[in-house]
Coordinates of C-alpha atoms in Angstrom, one line a residue:
X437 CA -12.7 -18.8 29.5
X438 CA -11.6 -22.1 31.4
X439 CA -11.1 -23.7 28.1
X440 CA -8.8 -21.1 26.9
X441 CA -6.4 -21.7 30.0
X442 CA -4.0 -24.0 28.1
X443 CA -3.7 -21.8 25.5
X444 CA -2.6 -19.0 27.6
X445 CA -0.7 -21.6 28.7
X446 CA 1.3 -23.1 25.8
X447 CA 1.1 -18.8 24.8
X448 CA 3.5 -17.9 27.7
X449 CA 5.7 -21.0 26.5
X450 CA 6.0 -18.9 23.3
X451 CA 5.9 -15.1 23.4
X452 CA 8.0 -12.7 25.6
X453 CA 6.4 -13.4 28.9
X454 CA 5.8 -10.1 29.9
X455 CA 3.6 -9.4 26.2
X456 CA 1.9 -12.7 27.1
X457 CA 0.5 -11.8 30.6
X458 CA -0.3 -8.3 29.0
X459 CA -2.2 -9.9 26.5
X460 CA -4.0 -12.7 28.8
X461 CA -5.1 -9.9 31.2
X462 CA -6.5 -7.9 28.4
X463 CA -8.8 -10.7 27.7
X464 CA -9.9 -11.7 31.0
X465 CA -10.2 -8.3 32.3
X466 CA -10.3 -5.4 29.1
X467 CA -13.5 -3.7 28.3
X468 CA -15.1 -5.3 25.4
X469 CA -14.2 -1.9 23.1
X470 CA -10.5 -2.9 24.3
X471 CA -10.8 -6.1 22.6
X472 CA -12.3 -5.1 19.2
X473 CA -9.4 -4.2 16.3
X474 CA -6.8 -3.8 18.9
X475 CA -4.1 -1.6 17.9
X476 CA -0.8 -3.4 18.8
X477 CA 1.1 -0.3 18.5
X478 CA -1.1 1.2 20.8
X479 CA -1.6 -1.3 23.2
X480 CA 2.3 -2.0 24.0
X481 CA 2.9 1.6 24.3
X482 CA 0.1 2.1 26.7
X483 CA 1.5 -1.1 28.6
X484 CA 5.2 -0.3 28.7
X485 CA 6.2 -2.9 26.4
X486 CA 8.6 -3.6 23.5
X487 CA 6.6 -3.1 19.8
X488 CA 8.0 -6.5 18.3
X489 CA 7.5 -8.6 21.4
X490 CA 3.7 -7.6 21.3
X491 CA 3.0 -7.6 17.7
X492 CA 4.7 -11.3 18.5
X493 CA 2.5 -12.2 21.2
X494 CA -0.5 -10.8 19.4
X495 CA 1.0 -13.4 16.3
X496 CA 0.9 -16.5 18.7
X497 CA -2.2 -15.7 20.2
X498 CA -4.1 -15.9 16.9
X499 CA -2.3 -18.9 15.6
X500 CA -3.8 -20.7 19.0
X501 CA -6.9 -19.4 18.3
X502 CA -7.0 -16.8 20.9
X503 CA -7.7 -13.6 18.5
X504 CA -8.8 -13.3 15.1
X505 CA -6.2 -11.3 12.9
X506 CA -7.9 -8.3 10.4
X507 CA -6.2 -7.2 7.7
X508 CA -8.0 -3.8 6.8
X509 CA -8.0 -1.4 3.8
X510 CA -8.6 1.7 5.0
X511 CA -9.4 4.7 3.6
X512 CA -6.5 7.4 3.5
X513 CA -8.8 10.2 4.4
X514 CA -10.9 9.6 6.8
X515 CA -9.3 6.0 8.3
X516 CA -12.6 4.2 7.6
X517 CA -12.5 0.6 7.0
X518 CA -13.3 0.0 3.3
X519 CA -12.9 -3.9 3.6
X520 CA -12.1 -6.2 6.4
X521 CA -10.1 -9.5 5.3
X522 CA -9.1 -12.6 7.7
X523 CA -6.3 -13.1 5.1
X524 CA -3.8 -10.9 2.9
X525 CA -5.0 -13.5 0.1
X526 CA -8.0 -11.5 -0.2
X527 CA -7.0 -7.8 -0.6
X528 CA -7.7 -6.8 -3.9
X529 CA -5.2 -5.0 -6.2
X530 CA -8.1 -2.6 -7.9
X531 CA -9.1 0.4 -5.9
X532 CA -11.5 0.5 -3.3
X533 CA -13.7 3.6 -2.9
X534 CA -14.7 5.4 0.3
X535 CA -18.7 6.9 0.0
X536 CA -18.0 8.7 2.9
X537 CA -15.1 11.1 1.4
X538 CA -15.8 10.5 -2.2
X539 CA -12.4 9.1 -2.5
X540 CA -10.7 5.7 -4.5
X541 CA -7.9 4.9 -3.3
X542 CA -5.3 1.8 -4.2
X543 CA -4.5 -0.2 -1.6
X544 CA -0.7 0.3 -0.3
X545 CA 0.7 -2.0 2.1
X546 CA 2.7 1.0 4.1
X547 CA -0.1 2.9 5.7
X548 CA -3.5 1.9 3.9
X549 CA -3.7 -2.2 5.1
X550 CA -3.6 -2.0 8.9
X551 CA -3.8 -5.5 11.0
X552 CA -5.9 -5.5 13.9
X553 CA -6.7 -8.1 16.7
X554 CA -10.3 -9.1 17.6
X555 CA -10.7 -11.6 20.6
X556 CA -11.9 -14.8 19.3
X557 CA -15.9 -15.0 20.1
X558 CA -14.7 -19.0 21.3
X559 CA -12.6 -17.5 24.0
X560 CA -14.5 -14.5 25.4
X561 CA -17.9 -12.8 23.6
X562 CA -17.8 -8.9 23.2
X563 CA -20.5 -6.5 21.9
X564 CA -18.4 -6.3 18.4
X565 CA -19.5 -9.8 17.9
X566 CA -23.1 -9.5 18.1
X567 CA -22.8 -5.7 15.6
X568 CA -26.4 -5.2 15.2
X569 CA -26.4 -4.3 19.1
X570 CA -24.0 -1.5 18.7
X571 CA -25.1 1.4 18.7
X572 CA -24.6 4.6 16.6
X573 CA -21.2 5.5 17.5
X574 CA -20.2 2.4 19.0
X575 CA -21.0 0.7 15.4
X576 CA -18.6 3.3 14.1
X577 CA -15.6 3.4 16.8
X578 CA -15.4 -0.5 16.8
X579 CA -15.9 -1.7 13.5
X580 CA -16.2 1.1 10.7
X581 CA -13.1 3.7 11.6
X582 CA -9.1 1.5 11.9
X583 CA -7.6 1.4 14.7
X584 CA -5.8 4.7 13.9
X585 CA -8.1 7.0 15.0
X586 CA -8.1 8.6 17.9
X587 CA -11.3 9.9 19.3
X588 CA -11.6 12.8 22.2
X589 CA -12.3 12.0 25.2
X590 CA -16.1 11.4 26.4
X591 CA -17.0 15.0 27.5
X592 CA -15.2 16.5 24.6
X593 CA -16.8 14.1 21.7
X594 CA -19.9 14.6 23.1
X595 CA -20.1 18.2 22.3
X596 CA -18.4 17.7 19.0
X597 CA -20.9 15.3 18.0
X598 CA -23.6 17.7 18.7
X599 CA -22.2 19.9 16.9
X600 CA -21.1 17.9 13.9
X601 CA -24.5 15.5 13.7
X602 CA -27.9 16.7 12.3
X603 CA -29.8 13.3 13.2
X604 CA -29.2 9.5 13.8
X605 CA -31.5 6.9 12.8
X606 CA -31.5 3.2 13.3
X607 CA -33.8 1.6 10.4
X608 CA -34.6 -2.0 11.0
X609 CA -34.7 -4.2 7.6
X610 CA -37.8 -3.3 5.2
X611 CA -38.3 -0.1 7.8
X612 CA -38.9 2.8 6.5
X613 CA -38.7 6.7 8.8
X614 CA -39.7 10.3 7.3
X615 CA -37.4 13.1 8.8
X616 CA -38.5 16.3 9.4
X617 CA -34.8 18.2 9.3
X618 CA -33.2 21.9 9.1
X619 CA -30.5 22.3 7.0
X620 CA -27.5 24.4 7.5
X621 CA -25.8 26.5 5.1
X622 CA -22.9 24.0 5.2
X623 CA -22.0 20.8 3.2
X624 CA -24.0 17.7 4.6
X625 CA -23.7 13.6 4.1
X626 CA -26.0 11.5 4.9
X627 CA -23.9 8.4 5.2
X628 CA -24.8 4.8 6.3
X629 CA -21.6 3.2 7.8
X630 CA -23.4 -0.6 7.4
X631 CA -24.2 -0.3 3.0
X632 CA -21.2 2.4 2.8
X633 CA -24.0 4.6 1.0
X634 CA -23.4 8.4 1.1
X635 CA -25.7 11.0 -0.6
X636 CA -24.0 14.6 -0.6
X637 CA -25.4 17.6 0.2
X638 CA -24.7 21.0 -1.3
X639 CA -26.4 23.6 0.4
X640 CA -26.2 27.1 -0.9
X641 CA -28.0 29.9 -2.0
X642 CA -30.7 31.5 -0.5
X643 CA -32.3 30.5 3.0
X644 CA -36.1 29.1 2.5
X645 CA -39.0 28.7 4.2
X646 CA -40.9 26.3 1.9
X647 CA -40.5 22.8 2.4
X648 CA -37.7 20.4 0.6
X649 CA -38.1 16.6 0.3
X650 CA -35.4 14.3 -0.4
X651 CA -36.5 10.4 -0.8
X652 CA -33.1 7.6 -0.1
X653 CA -33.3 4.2 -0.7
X654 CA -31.0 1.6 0.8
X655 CA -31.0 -1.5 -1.1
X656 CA -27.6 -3.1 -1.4
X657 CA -24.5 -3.6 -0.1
X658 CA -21.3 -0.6 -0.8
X659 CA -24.3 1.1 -3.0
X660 CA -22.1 3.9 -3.7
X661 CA -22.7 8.0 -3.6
X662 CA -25.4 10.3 -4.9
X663 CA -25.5 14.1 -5.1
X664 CA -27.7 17.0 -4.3
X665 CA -28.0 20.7 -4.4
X666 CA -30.3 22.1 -1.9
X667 CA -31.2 25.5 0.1
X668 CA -30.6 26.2 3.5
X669 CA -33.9 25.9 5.5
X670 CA -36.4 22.7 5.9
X671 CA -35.8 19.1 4.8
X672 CA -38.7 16.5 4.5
X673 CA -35.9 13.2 4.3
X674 CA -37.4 9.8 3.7
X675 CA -35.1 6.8 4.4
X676 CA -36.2 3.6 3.0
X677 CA -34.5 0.6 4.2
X678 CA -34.6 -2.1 1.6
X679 CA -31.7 -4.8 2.7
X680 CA -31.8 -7.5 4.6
X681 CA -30.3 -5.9 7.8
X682 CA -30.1 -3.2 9.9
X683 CA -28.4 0.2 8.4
X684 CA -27.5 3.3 10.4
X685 CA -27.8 6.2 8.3
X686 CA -25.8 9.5 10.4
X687 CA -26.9 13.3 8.4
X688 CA -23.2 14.9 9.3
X689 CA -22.4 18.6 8.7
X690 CA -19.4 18.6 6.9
X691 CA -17.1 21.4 8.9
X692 CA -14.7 21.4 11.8
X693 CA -16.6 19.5 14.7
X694 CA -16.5 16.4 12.5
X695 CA -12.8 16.7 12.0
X696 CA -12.4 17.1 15.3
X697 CA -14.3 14.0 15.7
X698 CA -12.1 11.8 13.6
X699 CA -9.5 13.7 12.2
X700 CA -6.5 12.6 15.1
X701 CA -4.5 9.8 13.9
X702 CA -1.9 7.5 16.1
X703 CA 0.8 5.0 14.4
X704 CA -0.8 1.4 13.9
X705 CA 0.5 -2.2 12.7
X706 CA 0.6 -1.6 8.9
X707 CA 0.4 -4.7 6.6
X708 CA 4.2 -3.4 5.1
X709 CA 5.4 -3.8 8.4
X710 CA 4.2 -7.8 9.7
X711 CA 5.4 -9.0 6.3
X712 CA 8.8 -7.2 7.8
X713 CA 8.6 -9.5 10.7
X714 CA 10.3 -12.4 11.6
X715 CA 7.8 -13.9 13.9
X716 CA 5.3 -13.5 11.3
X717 CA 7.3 -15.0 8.1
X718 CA 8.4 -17.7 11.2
X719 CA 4.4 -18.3 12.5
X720 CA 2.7 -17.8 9.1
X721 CA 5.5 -19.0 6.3
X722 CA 2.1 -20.4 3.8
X723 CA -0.5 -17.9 4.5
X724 CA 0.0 -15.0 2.7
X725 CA -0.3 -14.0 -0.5
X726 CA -1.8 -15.7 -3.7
X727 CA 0.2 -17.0 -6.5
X728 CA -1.3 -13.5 -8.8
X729 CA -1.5 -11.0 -5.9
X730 CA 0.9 -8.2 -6.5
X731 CA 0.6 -5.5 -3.8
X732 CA 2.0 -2.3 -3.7
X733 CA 5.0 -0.9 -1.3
X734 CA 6.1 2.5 -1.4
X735 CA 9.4 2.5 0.8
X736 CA 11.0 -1.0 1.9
X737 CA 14.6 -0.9 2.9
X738 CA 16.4 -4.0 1.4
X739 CA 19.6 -5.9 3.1
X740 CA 21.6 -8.4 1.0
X741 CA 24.7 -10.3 2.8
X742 CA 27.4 -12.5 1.3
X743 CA 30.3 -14.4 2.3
X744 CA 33.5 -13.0 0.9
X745 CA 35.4 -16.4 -0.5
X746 CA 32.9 -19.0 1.1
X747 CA 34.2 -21.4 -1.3
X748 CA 38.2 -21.1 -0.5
X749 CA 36.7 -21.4 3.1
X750 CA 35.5 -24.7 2.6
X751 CA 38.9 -26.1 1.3
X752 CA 41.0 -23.8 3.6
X753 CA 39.5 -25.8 7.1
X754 CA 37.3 -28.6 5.8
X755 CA 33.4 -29.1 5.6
X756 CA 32.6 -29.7 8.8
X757 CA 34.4 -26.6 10.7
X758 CA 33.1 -24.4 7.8
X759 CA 29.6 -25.7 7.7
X760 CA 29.7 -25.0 11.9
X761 CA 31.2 -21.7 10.6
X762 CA 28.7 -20.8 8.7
X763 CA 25.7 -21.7 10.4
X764 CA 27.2 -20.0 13.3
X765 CA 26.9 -16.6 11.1
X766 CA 23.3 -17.3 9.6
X767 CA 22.2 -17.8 13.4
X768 CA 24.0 -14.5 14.1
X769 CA 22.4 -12.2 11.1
X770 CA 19.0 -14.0 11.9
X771 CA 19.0 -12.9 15.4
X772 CA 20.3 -9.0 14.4
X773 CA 17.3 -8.9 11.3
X774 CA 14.9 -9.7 14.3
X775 CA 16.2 -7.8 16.7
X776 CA 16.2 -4.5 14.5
X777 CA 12.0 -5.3 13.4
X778 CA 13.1 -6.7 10.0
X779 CA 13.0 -10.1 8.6
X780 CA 14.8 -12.6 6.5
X781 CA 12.8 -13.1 3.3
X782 CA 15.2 -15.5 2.2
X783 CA 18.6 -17.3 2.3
X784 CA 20.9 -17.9 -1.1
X785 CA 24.1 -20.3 -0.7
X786 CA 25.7 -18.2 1.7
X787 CA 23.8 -15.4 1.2
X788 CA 21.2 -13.2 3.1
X789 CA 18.1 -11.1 1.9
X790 CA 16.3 -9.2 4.7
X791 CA 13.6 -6.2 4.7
X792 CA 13.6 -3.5 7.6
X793 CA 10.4 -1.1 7.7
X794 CA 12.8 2.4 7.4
X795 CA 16.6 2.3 6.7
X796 CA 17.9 3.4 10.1
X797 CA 16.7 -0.1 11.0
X798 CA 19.1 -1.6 8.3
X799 CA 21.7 0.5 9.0
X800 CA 21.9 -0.3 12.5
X801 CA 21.5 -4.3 11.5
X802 CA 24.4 -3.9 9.0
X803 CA 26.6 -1.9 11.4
X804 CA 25.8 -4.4 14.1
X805 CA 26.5 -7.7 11.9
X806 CA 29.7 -6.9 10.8
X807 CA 31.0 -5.9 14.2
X808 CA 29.3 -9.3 15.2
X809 CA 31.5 -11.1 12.7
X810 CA 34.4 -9.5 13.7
X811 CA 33.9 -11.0 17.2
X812 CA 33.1 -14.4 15.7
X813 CA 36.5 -14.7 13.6
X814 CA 38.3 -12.9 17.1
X815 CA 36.9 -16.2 18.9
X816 CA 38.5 -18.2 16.2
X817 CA 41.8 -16.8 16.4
X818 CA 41.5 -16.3 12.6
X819 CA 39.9 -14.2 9.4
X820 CA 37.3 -16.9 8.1
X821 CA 34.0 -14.7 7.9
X822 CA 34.4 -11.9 5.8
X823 CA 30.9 -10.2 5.5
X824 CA 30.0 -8.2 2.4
X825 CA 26.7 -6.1 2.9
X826 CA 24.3 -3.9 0.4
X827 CA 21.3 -1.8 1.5
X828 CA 19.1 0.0 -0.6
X829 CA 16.0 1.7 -0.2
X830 CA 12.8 2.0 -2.3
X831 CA 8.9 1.0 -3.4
X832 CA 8.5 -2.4 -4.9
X833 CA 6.2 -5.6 -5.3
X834 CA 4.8 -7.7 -2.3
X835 CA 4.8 -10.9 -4.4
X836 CA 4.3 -14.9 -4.1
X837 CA 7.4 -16.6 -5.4
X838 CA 8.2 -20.6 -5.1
X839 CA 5.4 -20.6 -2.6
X840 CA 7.2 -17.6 -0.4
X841 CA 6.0 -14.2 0.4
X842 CA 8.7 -12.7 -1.5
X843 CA 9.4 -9.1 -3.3
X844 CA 9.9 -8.0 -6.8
X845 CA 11.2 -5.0 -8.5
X846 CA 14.0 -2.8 -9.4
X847 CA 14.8 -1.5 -5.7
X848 CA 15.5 -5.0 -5.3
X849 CA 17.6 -5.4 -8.2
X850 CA 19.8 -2.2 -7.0
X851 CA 20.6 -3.5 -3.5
X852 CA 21.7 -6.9 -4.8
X853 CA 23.7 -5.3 -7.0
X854 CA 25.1 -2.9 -4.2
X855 CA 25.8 -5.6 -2.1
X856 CA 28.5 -7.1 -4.7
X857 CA 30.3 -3.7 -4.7
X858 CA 31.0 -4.3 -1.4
X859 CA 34.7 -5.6 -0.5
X860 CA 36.2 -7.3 2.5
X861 CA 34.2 -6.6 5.4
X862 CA 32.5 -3.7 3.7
X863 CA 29.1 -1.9 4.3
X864 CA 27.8 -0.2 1.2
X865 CA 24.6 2.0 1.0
X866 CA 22.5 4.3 -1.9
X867 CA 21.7 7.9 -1.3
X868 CA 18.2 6.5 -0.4
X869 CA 19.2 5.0 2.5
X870 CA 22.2 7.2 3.7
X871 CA 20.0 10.5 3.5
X872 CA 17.2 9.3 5.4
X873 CA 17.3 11.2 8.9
X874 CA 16.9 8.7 11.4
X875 CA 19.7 6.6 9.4
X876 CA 21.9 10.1 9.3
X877 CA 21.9 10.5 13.5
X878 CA 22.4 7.2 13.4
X879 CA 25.7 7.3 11.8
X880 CA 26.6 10.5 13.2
X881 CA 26.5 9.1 16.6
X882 CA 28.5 6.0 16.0
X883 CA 31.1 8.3 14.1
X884 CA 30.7 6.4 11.1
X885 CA 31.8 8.2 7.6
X886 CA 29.9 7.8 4.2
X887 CA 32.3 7.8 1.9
X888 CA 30.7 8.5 -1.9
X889 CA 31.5 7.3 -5.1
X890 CA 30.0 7.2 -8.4
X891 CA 29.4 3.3 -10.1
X892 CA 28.0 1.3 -12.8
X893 CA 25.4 -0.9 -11.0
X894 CA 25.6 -5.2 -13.2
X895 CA 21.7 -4.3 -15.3
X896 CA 21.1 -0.9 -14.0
X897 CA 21.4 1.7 -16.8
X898 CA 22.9 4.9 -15.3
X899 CA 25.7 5.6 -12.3
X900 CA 24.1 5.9 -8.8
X901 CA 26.4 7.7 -5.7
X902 CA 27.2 4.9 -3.4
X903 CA 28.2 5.5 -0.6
X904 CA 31.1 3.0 1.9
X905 CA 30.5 3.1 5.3
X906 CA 33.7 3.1 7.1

């Protein structure tokens, strides 16, 4: 731990200083589970502290070496970790499939890629670490469910796992183990969180007293489901552990103690949302995605700026003043786009594209830029700025463009093309983005009207309602 003392260091130089101490005592004092796929939403709620300032110091402390960033695919059922990546390079466009609810599932960057935050084994060794010494539920709390489940407390999981497990065994590589088992009249997996091998059982029918055998093999890794119809009554199960490691097949009764078990959920840091982040385009601007990855967003809110008249500026009070001008602005808008969880994807001329994870986030970034402009020109004693905004909302393409994490598709297209609707010192905005709730209170409490109109959107082929915010 003494060596990681300048990083800590150099960490509180660089992160919100009360995220950074938050962080450094985690390390030097958390319980090893508290340190294994840390949920940053999580942990700054439980610490009092602002979301972006810890996903930030969480950034910083990987990028020193302090944690090891995850980026997980998970499945949408039951939260289980289908894949575990140190990089967005290497999530996969094809589905993934889940053994353990029979389920294939595309990966989506808004709630299916989660990042998580593992201690760095050079800075402080935890039981995750070392995985074959985990056991049963440990093995599955701390690497194969994400970080958004949320399991009862001790006394109460306990009993549900009684309730919702027939038998756990721990099979060494090339062990094998006979099980003599009674089966319910209820659907039951036999599931292996380590090969992601399931085998589902039916059991209906009759009860009966004569003797059932079932024979699995585990021999390779994600080896996929099998299916069997059996009656209730006595189970002869051999498990034959063929890989090279350890496996830890669970015989679960499919009913309500199980879903009890996992089926709680809490908010965690989605993939959709870091690539939303300034710190992270800021910290990581190379190391995203690959040149022919094309990953799917559902809902993104887009913000394009412009300068009304940029060019007359430039002759109207000469280079240098408007160069000062109009860095002065793009400080301004980066600082509001950070402020409000989004980030700037890129800059055009005089121009701004920025993401936000929902629209009231844009909203409030829009509202808030053009009264910053506003107090900008008031300094100056003159009308120099005029800011023209567009926000739109919609799914589109996480893409790699001129060696930038960038976006592609038509909700794109729309909010550029809303944006040059917009007049002097005008905010324009799609239904999308108006009728979302969050962004309604929002405007409702700062008395702003939405003003409608039909138009013919430059490359889009029908009329959309737009909607001026004055």
């Amino acid at each position: 731990m003494h060596d990681s003392d300048a990083l800590f260091g150099v960490l509180r130089q660089s992160a919100d200083p009360d995220a950074a101490a938050a962080v450094e005592h985690l390390v030097r004092h958390g319980r090893d589970e508290e340190l294994a796929r840390l949920n940053a939403v999580s942990f700054a709620e439980a610490r009092g502290l602002g979301e972006e300032a810890t996903v930030a110091a969480l950034l910083h402390a990987s990028r020193l070496g302090l944690f090891e960033m995850s980026w997980n695919i998970l499945c949408p059922s039951c939260g289980g970790v289908l894949d575990a990546n140190a990089s967005l390079r290497s999530v996969r466009r094809e589905a993934y499939h889940c053994a353990f609810c029979a389920v294939d599932s595309e990966p989506v960057l808004d709630d299916t890629v989660e990042v998580s935050f593992t201690v760095s084994p050079r800075v402080r060794r935890i039981a995750v670490h070392d995985p074959d010494g985990l056991g049963f539920w440990d093995y599955y709390r701390q690497i194969f469910f994400g970080s958004g489940i949320v399991f009862p407390e001790a006394r109460v999981f306990d009993e549900l796992a009684r309730a919702a497990i027939v038998e756990t065994v721990e099979l060494q590589a090339g062990e094998r183990m006979i099980l003599a088992l009674q089966l319910p009249a209820e659907p039951v997996i036999v599931f292996d969180p380590v090969t992601h091998a399931a085998h589902f059982l039916t059991v209906e029918g009759e009860p009966t007293r004569e003797r059932q055998e079932l024979s699995l093999v585990f021999d390779s890794i994600r080896a996929g489901i099998g299916r069997t119809t059996l009656r209730p009554g006595p189970l002869r199960l051999s498990l034959d552990n063929r890989t090279g490691a350890r496996v830890l097949p669970g015989v679960f009764i499919a009913g309500e103690a199980l879903n009890g078990l996992i089926g709680r959920r809490r908010p965690f840091l989605t993939a959709k949302r870091l690539l939303s982040n300034q710190t992270f385009r800021d910290v990581y601007r190379t190391d995203t995605l690959d040149v022919d990855q094309r990953l799917k967003v559902l809902s993104l809110t887009f913000l394009f700026t412009d300068l009304k008249g940029s060019t007359a500026l430039y002759e109207r009070v000469g280079d240098l003043v408007a160069y000062d001008l109009v860095r002065a602005h793009f400080q301004i808008l980066h600082e509001i786009v950070a402020s409000e969880a989004g980030a700037v994807v890129k800059t055009i001329g005089d121009a701004v594209m920025a993401t936000f994870p929902t629209p009231h986030r844009a909203l409030s970034a829009a509202l808030r830029m053009r009264e910053a402009m506003r107090g900008l020109n008031a300094r100056g004693s003159a009308e120099d700025l005029i800011l023209k905004i567009g926000l739109h909302e919609g799914p589109c393409l996480a893409v790699n463009l001129n060696e930038r994490q960038d976006y592609f598709g038509q909700t794109v297209n729309i909010a550029a093309r809303v944006q040059q609707l917009a007049t002097a010192d005008g905010i324009f905005a799609t239904e999308a983005v108006i009728r979302h709730g969050d962004a309604a209170r929002l405007l409702a409490a700062q008395r702003v009207e939405a003003s409608p109109q039909m138009c013919s959107l430059r490359g889009i082929g029908d009329r959309v309602p737009v909607f001026e915010l004055t």
